[in-house]
XYZ file of N, CA and C in Angstrom:
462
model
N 56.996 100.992 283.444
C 58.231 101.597 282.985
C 58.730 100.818 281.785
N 59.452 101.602 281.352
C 60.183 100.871 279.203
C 61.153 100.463 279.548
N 61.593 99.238 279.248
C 63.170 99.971 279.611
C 63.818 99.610 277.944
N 63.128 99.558 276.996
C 63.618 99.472 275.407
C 62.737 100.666 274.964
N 63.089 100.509 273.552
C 62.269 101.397 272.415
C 63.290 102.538 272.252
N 63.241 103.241 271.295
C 63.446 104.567 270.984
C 62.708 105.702 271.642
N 63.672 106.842 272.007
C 62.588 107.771 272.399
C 62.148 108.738 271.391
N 61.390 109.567 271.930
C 59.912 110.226 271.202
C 61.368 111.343 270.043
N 60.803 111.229 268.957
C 61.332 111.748 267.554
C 62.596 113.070 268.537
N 61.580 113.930 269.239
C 61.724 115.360 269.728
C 63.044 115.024 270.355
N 63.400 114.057 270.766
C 64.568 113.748 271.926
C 66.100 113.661 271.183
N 65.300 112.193 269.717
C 66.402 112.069 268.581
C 66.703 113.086 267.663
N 66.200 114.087 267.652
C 66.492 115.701 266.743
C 67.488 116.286 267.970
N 67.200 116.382 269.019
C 67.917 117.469 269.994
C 69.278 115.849 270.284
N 69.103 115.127 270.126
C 70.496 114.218 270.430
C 71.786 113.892 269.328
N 70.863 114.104 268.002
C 71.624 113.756 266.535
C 72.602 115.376 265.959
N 72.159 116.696 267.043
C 72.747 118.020 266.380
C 73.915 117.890 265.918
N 74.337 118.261 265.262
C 75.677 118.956 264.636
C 76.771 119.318 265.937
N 76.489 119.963 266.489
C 77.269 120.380 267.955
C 76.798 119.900 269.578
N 77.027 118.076 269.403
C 76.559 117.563 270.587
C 77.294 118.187 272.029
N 77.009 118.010 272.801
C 76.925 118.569 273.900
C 77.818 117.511 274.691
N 79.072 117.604 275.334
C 80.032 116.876 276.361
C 79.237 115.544 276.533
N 77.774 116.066 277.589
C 77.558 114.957 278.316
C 76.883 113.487 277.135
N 76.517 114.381 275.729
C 76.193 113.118 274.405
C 77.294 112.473 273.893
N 78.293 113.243 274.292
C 79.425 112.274 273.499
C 80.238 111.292 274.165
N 79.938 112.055 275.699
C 80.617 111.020 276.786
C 79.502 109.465 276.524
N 78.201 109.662 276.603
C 77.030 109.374 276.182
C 77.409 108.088 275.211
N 77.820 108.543 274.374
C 78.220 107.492 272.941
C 79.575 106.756 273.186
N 80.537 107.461 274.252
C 81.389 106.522 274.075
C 81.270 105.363 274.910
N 80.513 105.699 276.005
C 80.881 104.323 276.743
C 79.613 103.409 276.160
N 78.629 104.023 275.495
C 78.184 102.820 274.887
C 78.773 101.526 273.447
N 79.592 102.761 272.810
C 80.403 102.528 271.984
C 81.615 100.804 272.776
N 82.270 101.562 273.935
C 82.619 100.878 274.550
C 82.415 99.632 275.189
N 81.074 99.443 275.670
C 80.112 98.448 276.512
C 79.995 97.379 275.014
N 79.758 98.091 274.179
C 79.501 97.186 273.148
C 80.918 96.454 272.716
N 81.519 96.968 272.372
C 82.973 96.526 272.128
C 83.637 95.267 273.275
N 83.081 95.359 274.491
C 83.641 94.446 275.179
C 83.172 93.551 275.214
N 82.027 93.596 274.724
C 80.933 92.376 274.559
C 81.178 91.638 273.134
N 81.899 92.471 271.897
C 81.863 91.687 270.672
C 83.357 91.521 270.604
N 84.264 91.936 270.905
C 85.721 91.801 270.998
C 85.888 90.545 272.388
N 85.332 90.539 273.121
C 86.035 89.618 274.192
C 84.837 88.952 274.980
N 84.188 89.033 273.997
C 82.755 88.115 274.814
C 82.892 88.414 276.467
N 82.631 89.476 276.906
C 82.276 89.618 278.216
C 80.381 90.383 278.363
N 79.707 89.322 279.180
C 78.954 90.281 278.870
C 78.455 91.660 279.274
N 77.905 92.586 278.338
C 78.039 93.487 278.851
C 76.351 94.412 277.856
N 75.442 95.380 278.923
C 74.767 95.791 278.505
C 74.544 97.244 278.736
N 74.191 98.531 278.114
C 74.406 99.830 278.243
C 73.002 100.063 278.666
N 72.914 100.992 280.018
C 71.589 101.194 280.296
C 71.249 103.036 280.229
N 70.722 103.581 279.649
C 69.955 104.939 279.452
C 69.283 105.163 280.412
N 69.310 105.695 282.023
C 68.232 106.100 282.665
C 68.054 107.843 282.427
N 66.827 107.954 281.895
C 65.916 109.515 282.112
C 66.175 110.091 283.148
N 65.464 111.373 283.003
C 65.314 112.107 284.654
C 64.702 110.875 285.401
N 65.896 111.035 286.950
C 65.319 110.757 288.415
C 65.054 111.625 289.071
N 64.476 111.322 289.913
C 64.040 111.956 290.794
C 63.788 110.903 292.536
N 63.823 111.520 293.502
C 63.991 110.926 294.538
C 64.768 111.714 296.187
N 64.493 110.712 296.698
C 65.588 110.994 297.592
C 66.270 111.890 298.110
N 66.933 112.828 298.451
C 68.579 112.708 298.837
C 69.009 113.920 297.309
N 67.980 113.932 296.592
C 68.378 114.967 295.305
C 68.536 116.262 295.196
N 69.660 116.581 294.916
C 70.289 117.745 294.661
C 69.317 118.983 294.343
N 69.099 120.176 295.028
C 67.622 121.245 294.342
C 68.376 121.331 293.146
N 69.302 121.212 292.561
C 69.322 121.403 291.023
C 68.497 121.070 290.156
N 67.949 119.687 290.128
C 67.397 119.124 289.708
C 65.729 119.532 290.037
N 64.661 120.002 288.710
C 64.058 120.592 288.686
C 62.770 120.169 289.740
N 62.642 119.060 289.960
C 61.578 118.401 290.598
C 61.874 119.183 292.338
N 63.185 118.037 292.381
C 63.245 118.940 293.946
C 63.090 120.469 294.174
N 63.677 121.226 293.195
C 63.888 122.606 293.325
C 62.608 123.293 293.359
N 61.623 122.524 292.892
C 59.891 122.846 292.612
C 59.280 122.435 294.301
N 59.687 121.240 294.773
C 59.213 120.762 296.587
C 60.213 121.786 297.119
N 61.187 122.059 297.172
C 62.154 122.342 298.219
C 61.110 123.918 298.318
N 60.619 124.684 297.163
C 60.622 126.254 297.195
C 58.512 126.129 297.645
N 58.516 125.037 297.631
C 56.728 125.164 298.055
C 56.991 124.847 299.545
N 58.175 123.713 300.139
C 57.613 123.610 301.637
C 58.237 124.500 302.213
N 59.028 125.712 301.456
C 59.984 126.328 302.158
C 58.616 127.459 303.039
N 57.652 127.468 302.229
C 56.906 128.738 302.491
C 57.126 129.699 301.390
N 57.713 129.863 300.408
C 57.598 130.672 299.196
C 56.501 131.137 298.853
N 56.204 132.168 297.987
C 54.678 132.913 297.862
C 54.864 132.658 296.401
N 55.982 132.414 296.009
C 55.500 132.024 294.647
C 56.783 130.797 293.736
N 56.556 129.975 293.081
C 57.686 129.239 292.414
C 58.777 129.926 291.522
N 59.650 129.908 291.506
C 60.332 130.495 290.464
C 61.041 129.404 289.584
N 60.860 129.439 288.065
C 61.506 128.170 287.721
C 62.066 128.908 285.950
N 62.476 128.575 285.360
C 63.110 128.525 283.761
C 62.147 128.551 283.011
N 62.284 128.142 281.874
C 61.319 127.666 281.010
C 60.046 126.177 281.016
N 59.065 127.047 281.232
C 58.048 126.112 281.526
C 57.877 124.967 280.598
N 57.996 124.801 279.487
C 57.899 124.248 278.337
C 58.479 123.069 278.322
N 60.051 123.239 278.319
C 60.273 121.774 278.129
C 59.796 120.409 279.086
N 59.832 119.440 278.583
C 59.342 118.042 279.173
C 60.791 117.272 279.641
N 60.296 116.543 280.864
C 61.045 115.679 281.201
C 60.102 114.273 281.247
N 60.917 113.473 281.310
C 59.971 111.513 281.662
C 60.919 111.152 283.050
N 60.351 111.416 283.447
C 60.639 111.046 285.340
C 60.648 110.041 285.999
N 61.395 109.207 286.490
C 61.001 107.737 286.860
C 61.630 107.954 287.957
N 61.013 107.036 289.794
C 61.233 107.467 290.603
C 62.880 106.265 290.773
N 63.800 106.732 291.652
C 65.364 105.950 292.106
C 65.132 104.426 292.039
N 64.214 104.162 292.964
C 64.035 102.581 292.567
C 63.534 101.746 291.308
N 62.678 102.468 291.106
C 62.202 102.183 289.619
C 63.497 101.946 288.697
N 64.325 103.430 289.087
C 65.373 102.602 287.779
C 66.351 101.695 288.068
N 66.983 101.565 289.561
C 67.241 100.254 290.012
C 66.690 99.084 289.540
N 65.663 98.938 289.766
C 65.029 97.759 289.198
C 65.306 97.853 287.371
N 65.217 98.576 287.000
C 65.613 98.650 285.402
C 67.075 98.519 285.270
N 67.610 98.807 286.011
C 69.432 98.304 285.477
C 69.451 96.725 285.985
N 68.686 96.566 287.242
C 69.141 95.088 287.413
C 67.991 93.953 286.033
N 67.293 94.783 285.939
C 66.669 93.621 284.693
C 67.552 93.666 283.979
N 68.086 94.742 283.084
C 68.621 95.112 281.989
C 70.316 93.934 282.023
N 70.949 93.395 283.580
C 71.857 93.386 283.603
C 71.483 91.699 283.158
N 70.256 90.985 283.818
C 69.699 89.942 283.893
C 68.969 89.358 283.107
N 68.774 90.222 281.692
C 67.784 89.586 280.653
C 69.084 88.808 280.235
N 68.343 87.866 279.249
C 69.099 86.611 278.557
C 68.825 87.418 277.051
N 70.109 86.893 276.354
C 70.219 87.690 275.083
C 70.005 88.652 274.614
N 70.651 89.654 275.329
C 70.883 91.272 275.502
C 72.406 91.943 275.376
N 73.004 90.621 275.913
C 74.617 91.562 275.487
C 74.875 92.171 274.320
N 75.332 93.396 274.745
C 75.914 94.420 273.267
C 74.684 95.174 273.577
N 73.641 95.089 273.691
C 72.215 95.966 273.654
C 71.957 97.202 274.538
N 71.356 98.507 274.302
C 71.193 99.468 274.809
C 69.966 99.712 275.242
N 69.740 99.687 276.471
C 68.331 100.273 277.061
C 68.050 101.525 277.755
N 66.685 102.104 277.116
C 66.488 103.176 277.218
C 65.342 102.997 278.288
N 65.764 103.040 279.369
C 65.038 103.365 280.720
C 64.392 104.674 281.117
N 63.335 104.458 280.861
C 61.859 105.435 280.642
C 60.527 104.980 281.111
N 59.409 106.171 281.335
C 58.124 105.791 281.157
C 57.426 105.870 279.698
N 57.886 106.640 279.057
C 57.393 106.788 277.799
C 56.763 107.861 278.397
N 56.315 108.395 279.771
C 55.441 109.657 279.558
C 56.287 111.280 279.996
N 56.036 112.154 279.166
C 56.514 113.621 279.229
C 55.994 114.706 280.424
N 56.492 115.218 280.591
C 55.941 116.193 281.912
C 56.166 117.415 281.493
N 55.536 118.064 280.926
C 56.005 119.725 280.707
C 56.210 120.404 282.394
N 57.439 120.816 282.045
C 57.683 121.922 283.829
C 57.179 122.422 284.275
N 56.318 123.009 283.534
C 55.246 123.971 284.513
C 54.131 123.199 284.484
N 54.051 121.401 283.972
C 52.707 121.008 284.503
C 52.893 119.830 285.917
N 54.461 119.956 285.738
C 55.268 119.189 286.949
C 55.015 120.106 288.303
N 55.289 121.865 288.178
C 55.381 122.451 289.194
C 53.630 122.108 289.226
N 52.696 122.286 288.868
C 50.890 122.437 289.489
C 51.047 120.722 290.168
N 51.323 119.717 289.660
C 51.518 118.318 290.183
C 51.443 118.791 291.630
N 53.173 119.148 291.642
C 53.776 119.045 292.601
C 52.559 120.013 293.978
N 52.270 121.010 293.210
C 51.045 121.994 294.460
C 50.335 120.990 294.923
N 49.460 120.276 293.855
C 48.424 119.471 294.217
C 48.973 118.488 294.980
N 49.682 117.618 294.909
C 50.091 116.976 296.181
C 50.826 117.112 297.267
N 51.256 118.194 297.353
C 51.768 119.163 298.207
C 50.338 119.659 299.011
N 49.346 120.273 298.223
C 48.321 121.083 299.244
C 48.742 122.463 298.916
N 49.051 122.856 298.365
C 49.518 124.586 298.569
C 49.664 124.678 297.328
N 49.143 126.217 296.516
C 49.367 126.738 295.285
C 49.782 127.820 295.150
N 50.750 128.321 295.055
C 51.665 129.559 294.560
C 51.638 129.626 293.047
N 51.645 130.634 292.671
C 51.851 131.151 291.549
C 52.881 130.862 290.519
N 53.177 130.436 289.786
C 54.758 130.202 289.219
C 55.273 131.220 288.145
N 56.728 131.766 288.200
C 56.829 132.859 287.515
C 58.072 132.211 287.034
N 58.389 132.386 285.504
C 59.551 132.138 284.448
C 60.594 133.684 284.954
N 61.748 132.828 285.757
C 62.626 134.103 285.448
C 63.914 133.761 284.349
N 64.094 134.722 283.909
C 65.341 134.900 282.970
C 66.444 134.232 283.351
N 67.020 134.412 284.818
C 68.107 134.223 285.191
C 68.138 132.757 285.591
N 66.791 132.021 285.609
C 67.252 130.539 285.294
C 67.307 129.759 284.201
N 66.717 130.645 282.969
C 66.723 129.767 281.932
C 68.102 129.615 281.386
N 67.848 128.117 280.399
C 69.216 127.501 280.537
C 70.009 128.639 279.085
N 71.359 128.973 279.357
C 71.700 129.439 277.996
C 71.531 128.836 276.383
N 71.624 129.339 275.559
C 71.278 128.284 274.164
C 73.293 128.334 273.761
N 73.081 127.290 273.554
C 72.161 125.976 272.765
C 72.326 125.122 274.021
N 72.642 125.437 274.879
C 72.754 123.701 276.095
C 72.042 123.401 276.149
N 72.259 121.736 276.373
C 71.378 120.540 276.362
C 71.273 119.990 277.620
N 72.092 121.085 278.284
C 72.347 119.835 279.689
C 71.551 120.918 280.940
């Protein structure tokens, strides 16, 4: 797992738009913030970026579960959004362990980490994953009524 670097170009085009999206600007301020408390009042302080999780206890919103929840249900076939886009998936503990490094490196205050694998998952190559270790293959069909409206980011 990364827990520095920049992410892949595709991420910084859809994050830099003209009409950011609530959850990017909430996004910027508290890093804006984290930093500020660290150069205004020397406390230290470090901003951590975790990617898609996945795990646990997770909401079917979230595309991973919603892909297990509809294969062990007995479904004859997946139904999911747009196959296309990619997520970088790192499992709950994994990024635990990345906030507590991130909190514990030496000469990091003010610094932003981007907690990642560096690797992409297109959705519809997440849902065949998920068959194959599951055991069972259904069909997967793009419906309309889940894809996300444009322009959201979220």
């Amino acid at each position: 797992m990364t827990a520095r670097g920049q992410p892949p170009a595709s991420r910084i085009a859809r994050a830099s738009s003209s009409c950011p999206c609530p959850a990017s600007v909430s996004a910027a301020l508290r890093r804006s913030r984290d930093s500020r408390f660290w150069r205004s009042l020397g406390l230290p302080a470090v901003t951590v970026r975790p990617f898609n999780t996945y795990g646990p206890r997770q909401s079917t919103r979230a595309v991973l579960a919603s892909i297990v929840a509809q294969l062990v249900s007995g479904a004859d076939h997946i139904e999911l959004g747009d196959l296309a886009p990619s997520r970088d998936l790192g499992y709950g503990d994994d990024r635990v362990s990345g906030f507590v490094a991130a909190a514990q490196a030496e000469g990091c205050d003010g610094r932003t980490f981007n907690l990642a694998t560096g690797r992409d998952t297109a959705i519809g190559d997440l849902a065949r994953l998920a068959m194959a270790a599951i055991g069972r293959e259904v069909p997967i069909r793009s419906a309309e009524s889940r894809l996300r409206p444009y322009p959201s980011e979220v």
